[in-house]
JSON list of C-alpha atoms in Angstrom, two decimals:
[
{"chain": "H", "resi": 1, "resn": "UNK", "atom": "CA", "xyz": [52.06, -47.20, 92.40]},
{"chain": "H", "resi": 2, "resn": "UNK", "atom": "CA", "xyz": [52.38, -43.97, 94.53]},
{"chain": "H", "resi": 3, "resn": "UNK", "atom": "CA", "xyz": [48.79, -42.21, 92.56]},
{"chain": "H", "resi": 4, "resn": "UNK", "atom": "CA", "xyz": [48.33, -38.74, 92.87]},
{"chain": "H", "resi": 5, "resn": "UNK", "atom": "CA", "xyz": [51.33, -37.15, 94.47]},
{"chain": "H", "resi": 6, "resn": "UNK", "atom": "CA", "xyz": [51.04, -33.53, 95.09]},
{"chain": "H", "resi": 7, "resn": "UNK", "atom": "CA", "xyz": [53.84, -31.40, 95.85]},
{"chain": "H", "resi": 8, "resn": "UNK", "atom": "CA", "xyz": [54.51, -29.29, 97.80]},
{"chain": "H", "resi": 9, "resn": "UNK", "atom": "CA", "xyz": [52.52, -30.03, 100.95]},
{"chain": "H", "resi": 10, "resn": "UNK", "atom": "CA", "xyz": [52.72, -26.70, 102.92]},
{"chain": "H", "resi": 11, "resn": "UNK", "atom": "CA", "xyz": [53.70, -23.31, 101.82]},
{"chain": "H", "resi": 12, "resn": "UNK", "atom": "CA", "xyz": [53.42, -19.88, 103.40]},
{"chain": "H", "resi": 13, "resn": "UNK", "atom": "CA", "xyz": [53.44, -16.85, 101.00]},
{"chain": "H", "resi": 14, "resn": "UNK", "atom": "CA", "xyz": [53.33, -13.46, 101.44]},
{"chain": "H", "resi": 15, "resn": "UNK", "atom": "CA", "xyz": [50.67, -11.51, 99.27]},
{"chain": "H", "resi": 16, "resn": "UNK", "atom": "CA", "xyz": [51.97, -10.55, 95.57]},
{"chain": "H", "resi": 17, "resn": "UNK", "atom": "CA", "xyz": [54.38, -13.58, 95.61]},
{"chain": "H", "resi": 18, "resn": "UNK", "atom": "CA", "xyz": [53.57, -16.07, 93.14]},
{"chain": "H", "resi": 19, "resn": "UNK", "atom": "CA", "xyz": [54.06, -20.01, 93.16]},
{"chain": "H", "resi": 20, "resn": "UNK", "atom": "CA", "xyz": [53.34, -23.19, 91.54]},
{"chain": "H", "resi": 21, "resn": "UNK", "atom": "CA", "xyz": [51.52, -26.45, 93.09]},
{"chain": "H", "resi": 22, "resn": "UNK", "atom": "CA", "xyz": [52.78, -29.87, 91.28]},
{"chain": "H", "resi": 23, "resn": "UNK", "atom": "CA", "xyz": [50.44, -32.62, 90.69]},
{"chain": "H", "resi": 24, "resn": "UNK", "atom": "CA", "xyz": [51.83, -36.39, 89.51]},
{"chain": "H", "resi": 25, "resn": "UNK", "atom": "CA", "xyz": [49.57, -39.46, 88.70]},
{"chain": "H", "resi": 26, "resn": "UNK", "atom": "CA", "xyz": [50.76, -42.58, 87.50]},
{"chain": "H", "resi": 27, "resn": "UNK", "atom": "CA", "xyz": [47.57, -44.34, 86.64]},
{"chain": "H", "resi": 28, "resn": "UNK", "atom": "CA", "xyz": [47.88, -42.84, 83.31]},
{"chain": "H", "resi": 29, "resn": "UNK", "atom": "CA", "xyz": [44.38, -41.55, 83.56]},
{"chain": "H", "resi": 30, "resn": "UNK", "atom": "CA", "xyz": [42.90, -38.77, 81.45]},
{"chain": "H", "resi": 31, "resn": "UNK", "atom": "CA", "xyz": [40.88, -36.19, 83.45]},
{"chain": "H", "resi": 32, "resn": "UNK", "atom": "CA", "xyz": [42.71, -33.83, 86.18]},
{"chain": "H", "resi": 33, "resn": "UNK", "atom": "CA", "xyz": [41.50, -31.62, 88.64]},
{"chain": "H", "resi": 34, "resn": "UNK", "atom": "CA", "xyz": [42.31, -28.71, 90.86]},
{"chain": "H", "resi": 35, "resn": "UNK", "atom": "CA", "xyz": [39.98, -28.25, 93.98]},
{"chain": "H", "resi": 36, "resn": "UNK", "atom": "CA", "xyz": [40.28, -25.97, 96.53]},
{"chain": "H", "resi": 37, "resn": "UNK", "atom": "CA", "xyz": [38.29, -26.58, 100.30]},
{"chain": "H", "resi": 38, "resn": "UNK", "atom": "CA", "xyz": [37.79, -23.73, 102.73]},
{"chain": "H", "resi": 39, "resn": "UNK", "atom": "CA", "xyz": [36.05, -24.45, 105.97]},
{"chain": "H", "resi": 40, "resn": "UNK", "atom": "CA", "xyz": [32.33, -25.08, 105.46]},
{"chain": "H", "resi": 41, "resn": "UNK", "atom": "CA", "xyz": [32.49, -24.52, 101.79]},
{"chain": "H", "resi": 42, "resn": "UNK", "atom": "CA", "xyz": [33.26, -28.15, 100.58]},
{"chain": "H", "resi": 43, "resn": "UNK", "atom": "CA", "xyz": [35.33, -28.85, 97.76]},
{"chain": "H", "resi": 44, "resn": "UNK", "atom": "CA", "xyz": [35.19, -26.35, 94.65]},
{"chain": "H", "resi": 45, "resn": "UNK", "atom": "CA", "xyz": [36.68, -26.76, 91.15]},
{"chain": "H", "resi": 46, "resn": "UNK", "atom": "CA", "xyz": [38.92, -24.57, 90.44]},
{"chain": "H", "resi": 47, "resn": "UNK", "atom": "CA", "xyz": [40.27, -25.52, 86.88]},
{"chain": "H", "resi": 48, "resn": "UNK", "atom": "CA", "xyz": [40.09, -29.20, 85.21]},
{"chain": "H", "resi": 49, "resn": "UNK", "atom": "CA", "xyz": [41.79, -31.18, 82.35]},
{"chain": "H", "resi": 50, "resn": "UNK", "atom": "CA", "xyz": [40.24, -33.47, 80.01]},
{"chain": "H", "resi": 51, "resn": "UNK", "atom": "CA", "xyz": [43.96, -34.60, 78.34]},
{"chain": "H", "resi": 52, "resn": "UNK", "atom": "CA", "xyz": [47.17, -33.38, 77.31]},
{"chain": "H", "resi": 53, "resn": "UNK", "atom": "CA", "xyz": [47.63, -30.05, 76.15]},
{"chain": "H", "resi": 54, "resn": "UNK", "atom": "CA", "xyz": [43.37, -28.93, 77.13]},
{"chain": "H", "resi": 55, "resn": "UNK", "atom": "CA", "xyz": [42.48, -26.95, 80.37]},
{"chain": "H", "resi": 56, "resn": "UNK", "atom": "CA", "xyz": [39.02, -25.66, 81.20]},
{"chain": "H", "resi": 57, "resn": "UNK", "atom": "CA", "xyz": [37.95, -23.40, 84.10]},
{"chain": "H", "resi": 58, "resn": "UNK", "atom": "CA", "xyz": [35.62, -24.68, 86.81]},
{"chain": "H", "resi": 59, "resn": "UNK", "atom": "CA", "xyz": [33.82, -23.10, 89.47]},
{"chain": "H", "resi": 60, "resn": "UNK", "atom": "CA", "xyz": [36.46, -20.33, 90.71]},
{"chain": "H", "resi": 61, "resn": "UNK", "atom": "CA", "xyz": [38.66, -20.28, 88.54]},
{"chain": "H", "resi": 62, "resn": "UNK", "atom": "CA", "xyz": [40.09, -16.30, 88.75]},
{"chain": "H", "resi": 63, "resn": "UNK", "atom": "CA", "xyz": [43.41, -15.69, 90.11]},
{"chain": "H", "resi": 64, "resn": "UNK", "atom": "CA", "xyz": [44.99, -19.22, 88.98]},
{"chain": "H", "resi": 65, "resn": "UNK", "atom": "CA", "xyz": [46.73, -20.83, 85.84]},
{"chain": "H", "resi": 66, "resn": "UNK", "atom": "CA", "xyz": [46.96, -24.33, 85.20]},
{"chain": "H", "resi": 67, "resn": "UNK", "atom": "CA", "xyz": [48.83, -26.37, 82.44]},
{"chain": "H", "resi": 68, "resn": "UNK", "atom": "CA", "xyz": [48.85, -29.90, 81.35]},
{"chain": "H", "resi": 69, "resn": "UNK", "atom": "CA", "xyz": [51.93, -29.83, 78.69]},
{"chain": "H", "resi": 70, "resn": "UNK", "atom": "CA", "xyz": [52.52, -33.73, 79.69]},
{"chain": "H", "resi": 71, "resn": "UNK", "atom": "CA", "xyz": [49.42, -36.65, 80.76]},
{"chain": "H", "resi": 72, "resn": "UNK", "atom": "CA", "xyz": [50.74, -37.25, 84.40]},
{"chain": "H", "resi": 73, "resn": "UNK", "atom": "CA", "xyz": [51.54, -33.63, 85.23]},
{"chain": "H", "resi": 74, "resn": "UNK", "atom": "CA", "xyz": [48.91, -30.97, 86.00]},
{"chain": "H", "resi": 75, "resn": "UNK", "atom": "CA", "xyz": [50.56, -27.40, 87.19]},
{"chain": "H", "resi": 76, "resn": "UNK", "atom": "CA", "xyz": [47.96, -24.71, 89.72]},
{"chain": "H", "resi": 77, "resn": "UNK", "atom": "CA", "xyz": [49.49, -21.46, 89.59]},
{"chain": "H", "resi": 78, "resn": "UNK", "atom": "CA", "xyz": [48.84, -18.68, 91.26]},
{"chain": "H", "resi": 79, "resn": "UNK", "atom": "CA", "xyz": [50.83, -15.18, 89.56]},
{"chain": "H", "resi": 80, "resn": "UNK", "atom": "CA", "xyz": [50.03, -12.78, 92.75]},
{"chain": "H", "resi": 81, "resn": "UNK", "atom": "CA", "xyz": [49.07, -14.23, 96.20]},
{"chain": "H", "resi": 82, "resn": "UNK", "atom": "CA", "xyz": [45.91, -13.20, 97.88]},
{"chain": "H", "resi": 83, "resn": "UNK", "atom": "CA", "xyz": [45.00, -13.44, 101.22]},
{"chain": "H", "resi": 84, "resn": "UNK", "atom": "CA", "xyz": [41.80, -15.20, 100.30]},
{"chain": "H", "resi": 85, "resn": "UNK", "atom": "CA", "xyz": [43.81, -17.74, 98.39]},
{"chain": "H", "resi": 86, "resn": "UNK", "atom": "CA", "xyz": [44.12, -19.47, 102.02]},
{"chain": "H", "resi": 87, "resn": "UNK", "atom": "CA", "xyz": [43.12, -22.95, 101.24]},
{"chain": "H", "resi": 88, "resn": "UNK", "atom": "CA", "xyz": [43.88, -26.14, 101.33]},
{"chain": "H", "resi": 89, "resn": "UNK", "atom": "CA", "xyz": [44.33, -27.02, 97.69]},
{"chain": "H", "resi": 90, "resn": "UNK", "atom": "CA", "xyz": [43.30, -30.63, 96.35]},
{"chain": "H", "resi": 91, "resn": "UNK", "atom": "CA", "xyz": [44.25, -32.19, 93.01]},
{"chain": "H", "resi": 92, "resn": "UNK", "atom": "CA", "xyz": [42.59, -35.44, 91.26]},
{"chain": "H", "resi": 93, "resn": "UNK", "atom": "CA", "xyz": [42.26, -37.78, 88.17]},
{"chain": "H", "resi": 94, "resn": "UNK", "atom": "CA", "xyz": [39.89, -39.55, 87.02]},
{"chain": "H", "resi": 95, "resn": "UNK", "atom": "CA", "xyz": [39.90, -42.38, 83.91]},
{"chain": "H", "resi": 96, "resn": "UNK", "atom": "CA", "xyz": [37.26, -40.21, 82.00]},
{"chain": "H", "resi": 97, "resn": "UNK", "atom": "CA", "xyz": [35.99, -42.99, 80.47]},
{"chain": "H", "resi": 98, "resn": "UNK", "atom": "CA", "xyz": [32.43, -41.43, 79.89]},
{"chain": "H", "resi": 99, "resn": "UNK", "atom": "CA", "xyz": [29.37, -43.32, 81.95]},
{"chain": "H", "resi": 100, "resn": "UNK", "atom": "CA", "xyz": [30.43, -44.07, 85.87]},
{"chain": "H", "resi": 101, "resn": "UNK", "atom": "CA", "xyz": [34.75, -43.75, 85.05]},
{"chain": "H", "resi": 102, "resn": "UNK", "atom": "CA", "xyz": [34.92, -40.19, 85.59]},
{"chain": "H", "resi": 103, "resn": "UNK", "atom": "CA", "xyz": [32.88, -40.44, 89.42]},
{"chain": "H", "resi": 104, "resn": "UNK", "atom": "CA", "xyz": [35.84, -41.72, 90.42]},
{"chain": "H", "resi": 105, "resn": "UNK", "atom": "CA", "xyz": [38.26, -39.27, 91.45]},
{"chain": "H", "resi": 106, "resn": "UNK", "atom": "CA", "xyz": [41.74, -40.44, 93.35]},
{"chain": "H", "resi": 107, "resn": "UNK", "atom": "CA", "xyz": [42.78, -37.61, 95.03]},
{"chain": "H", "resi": 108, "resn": "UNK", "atom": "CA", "xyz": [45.96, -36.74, 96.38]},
{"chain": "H", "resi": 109, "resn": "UNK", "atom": "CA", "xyz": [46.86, -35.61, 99.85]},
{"chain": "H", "resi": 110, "resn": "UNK", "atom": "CA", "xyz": [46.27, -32.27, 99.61]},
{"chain": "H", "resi": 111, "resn": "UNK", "atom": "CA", "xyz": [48.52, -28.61, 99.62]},
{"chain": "H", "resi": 112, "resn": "UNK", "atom": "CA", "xyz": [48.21, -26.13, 102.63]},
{"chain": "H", "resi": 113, "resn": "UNK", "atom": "CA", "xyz": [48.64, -23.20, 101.36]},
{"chain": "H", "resi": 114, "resn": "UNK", "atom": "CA", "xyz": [48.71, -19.79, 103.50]},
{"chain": "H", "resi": 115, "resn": "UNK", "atom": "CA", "xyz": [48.90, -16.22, 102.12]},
{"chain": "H", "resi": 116, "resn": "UNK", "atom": "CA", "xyz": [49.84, -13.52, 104.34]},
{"chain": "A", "resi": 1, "resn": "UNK", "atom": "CA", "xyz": [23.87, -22.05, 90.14]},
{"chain": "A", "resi": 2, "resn": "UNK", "atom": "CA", "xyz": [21.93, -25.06, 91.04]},
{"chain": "A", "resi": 3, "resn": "UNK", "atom": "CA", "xyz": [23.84, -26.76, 93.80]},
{"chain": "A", "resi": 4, "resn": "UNK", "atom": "CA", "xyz": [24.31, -29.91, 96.44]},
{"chain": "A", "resi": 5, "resn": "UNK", "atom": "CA", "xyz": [23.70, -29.25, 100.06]},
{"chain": "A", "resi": 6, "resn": "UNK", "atom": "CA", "xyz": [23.18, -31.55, 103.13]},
{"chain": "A", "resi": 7, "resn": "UNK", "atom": "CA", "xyz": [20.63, -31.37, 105.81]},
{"chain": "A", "resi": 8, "resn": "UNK", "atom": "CA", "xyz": [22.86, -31.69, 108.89]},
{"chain": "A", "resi": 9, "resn": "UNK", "atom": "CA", "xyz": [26.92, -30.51, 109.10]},
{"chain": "A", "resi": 10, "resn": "UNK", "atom": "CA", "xyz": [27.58, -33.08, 112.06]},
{"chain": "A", "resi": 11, "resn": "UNK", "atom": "CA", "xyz": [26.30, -36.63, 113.05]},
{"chain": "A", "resi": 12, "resn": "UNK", "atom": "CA", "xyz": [27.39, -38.49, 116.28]},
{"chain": "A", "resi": 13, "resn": "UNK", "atom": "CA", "xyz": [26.63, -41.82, 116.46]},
{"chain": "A", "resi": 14, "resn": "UNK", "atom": "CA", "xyz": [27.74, -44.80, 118.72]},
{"chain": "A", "resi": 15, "resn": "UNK", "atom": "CA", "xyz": [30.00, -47.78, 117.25]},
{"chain": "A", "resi": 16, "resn": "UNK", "atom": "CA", "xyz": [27.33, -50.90, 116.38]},
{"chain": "A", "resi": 17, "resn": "UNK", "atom": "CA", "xyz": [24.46, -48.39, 115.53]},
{"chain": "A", "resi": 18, "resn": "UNK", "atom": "CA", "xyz": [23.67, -47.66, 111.77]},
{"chain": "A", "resi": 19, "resn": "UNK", "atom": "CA", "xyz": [24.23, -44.40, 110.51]},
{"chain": "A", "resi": 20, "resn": "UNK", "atom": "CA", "xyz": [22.51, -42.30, 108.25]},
{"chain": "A", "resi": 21, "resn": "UNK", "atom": "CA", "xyz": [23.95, -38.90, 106.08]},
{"chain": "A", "resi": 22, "resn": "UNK", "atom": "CA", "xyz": [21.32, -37.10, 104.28]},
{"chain": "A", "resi": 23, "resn": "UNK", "atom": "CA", "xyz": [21.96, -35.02, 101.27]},
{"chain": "A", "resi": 24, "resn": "UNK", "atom": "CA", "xyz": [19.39, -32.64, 99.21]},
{"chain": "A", "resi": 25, "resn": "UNK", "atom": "CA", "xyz": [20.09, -31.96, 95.77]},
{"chain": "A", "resi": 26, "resn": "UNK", "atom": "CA", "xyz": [18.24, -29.10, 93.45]},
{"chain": "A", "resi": 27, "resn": "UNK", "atom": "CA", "xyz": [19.67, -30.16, 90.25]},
{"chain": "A", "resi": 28, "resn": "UNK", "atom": "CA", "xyz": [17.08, -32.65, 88.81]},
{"chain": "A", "resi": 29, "resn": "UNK", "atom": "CA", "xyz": [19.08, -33.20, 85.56]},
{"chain": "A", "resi": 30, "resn": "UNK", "atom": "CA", "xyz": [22.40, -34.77, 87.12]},
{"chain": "A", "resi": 31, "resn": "UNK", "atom": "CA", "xyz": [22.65, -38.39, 85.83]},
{"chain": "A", "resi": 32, "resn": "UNK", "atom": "CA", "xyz": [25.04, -39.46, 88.59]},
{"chain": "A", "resi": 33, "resn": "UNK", "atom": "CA", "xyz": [25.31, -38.74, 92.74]},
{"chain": "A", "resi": 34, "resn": "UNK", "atom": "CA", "xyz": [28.30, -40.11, 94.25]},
{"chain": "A", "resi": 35, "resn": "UNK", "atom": "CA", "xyz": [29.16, -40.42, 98.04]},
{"chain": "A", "resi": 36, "resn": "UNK", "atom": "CA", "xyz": [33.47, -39.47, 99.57]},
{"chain": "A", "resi": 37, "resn": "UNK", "atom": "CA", "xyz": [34.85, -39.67, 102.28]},
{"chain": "A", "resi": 38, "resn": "UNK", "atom": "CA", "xyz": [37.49, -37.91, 103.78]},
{"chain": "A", "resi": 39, "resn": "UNK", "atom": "CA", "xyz": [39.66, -38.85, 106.87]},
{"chain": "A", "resi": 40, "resn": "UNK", "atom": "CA", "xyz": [41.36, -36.23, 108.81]},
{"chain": "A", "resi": 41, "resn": "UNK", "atom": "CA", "xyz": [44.62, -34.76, 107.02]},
{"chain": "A", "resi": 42, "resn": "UNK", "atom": "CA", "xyz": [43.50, -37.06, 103.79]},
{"chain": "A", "resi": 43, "resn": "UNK", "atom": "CA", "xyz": [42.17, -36.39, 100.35]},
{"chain": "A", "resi": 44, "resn": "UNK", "atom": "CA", "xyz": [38.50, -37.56, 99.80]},
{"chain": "A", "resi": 45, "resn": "UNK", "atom": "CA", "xyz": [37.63, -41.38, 98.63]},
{"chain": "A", "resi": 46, "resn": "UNK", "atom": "CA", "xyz": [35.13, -42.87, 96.59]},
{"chain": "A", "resi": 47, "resn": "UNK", "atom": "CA", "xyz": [32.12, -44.43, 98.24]},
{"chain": "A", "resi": 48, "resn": "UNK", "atom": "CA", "xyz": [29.45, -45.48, 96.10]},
{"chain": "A", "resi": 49, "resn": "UNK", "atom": "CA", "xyz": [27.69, -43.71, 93.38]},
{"chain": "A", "resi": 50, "resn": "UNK", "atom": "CA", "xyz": [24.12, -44.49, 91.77]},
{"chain": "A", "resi": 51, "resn": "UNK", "atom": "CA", "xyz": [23.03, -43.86, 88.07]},
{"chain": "A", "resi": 52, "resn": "UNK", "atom": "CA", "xyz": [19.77, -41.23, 88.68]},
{"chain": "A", "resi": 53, "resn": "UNK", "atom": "CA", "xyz": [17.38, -44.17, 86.84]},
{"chain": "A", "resi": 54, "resn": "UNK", "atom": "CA", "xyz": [18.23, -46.02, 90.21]},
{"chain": "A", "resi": 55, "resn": "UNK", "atom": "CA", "xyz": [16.75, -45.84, 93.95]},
{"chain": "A", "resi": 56, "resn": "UNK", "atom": "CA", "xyz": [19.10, -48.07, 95.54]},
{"chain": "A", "resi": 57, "resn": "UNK", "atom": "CA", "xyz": [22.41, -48.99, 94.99]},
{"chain": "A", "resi": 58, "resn": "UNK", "atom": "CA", "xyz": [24.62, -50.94, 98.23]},
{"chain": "A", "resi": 59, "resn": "UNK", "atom": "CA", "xyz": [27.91, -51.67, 98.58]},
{"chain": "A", "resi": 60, "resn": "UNK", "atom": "CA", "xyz": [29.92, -53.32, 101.90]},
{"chain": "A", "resi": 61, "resn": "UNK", "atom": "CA", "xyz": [28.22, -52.36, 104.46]},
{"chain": "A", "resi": 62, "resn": "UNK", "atom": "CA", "xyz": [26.47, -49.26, 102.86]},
{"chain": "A", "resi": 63, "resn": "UNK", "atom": "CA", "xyz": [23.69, -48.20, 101.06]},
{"chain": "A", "resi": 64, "resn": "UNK", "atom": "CA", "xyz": [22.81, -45.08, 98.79]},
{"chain": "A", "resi": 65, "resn": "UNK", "atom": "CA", "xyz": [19.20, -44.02, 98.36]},
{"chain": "A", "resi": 66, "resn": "UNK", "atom": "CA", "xyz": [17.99, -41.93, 95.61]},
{"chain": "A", "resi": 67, "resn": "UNK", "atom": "CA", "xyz": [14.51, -40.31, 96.04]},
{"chain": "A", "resi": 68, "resn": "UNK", "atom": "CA", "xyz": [14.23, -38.29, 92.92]},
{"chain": "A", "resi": 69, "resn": "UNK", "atom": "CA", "xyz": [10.64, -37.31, 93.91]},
{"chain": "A", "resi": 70, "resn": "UNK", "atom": "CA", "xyz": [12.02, -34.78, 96.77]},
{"chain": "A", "resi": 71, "resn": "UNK", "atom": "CA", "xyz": [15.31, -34.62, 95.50]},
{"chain": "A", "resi": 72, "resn": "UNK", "atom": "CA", "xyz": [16.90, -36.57, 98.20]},
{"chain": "A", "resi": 73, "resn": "UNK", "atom": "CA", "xyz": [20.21, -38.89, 98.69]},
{"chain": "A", "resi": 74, "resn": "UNK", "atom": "CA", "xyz": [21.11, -40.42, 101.48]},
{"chain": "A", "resi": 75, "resn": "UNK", "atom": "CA", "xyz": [23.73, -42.63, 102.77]},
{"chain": "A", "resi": 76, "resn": "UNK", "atom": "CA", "xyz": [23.57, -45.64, 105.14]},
{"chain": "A", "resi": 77, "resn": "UNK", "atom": "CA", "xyz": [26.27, -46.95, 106.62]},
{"chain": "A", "resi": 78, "resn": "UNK", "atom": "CA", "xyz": [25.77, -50.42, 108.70]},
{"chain": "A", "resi": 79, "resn": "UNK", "atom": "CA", "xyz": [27.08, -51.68, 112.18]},
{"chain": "A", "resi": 80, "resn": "UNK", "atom": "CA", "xyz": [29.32, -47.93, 112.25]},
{"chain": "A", "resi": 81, "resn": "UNK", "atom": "CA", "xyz": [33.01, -48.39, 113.14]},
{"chain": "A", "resi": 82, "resn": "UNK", "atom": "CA", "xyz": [35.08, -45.92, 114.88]},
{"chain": "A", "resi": 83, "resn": "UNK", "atom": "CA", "xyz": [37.57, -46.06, 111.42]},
{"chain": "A", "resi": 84, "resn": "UNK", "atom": "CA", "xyz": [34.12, -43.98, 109.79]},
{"chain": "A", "resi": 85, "resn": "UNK", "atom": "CA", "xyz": [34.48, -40.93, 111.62]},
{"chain": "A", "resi": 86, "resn": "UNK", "atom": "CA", "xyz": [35.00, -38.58, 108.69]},
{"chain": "A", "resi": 87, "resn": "UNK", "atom": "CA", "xyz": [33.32, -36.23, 106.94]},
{"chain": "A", "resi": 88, "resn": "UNK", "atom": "CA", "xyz": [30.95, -37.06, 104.24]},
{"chain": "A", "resi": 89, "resn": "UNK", "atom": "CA", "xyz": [29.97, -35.58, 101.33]},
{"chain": "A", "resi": 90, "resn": "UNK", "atom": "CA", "xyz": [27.93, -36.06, 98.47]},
{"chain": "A", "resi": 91, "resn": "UNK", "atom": "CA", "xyz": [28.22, -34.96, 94.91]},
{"chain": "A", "resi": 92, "resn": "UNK", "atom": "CA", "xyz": [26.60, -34.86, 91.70]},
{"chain": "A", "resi": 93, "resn": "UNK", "atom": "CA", "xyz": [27.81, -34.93, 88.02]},
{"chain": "A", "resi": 94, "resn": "UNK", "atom": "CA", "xyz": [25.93, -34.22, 85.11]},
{"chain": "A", "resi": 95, "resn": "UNK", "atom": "CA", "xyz": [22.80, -32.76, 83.79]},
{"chain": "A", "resi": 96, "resn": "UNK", "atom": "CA", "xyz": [21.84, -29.33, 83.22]},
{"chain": "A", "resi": 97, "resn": "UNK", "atom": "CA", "xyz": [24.48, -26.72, 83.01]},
{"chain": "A", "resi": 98, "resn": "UNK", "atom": "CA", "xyz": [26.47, -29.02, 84.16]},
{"chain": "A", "resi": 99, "resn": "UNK", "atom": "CA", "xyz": [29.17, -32.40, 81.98]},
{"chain": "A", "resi": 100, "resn": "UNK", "atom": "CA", "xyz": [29.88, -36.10, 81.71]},
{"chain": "A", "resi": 101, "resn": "UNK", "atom": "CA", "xyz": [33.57, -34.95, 83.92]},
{"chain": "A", "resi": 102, "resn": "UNK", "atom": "CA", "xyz": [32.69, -32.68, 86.46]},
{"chain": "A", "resi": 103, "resn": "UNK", "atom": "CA", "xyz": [32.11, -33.43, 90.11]},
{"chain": "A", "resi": 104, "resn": "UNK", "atom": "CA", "xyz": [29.95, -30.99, 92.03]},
{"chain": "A", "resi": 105, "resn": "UNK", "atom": "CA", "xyz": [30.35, -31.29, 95.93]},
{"chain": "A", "resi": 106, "resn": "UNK", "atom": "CA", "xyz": [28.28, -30.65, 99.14]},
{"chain": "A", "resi": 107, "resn": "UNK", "atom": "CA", "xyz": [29.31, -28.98, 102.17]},
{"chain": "A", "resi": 108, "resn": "UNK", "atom": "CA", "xyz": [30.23, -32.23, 103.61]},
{"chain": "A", "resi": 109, "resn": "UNK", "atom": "CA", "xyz": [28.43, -33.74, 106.80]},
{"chain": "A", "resi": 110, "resn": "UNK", "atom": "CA", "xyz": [30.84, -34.88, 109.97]},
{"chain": "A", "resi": 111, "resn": "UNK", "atom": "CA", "xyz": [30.05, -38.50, 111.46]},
{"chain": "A", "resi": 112, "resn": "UNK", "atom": "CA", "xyz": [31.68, -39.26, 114.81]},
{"chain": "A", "resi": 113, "resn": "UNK", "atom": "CA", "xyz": [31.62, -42.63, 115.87]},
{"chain": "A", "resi": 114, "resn": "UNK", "atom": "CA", "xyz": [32.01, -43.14, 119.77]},
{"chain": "A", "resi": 115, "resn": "UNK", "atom": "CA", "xyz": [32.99, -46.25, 121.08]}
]
């Protein structure tokens, strides 16, 4: 049981290049996540799932894509670098079962990303 | 946007002592405030949480405390171990403006434990 694998875990880009962060969960749980955390800024949404085939945006959600097109896979994508897309990029899932299930978030270990 | 902040960004404490992270909240709607923690070069983990009809909720070895009247959470952690340095943060789900799936997070606090 490996939970939320996130690939890959460091990636330098230059700005205008475009690239795609994999997500995997095997819990078979129903909500996703994509967070990003910047130095003093905590941990903001970027762009969430609720189930197959449904995305919504979050807090910041401009300049990235997601898709969910299977349960255990959720795709970030970002179409043209930025600079200020420096971040360390976190995915999670959560059972979404309504009440308490969907405070708990497993995360994964997290994507470095660096724009230049 | 309302929003979760915390009162101090860093909290050094030595190993034995009790610890305490503060958190102030302005969104009196949320139904649920939930405590992570996050280890160096890790993704945050799940604490504790507590329903916003409760003022106490503990766990092993910590406690959350809910004071709704000053919008105030707090987290105690007992006889602090140098395996809690992290840092902290609190979140909030619900309410106003807000859904039953989404996780709102503070700035995060950093607890140092010295032996």
């Amino acid at each position: 049981n490996a939970g939320v694998t996130q690939t890959p875990k460091f990636r330098v880009l230059k700005t205008g290049q475009s690239m795609t962060l994999l997500c995997a969960q095997d819990m078979n749980h129903e909500y996703m996540y994509w967070y990003r955390q910047d130095p003093g800024m905590g941990l903001r949404l970027i762009h969430y799932s609720v189930g197959e085939g449904t995305t919504a945006k979050g807090e910041v959600p401009d300049g990235y894509n997601v898709s969910r097109l299977k349960k255990q896979n959720f795709l970030l994508g970002l179409e043209s670098a930025a600079p200020s897309q420096t971040s360390v990029y976190f995915c999670a899932s959560s059972y979404g079962l309504g009440g308490s299930g969907a405070n708990v978030l497993t995360f994964g270990a997290g994507s470095r990303l660096t724009v230049l | 946007g309302e929003s979760v902040g915390l009162h101090l960004p860093t909290l050094s404490v030595q190993e034995g002592d009790n610890s305490i992270i503060n958190c102030a909240y302005s969104n009196s709607a949320s139904d649920y405030f939930i405590w992570y923690k996050q280890e160096s070069g890790k993704g945050p983990q799940f604490i504790i949480d507590i329903r916003s009809n409760m003022d106490k909720r503990q766990g092993q070895r910590v406690t959350v405390l809910l004071n709704k009247t000053v919008k105030h959470l707090s987290l105690q952690i007992a006889a602090t171990q140098p395996g809690d340095s992290a840092v902290y943060f609190c979140a909030e789900k619900g309410g106003s403006g807000g859904s039953n799936y989404k996780l709102t997070f503070g700035k995060g606090t950093l607890l140092t434990v010295n032996p």
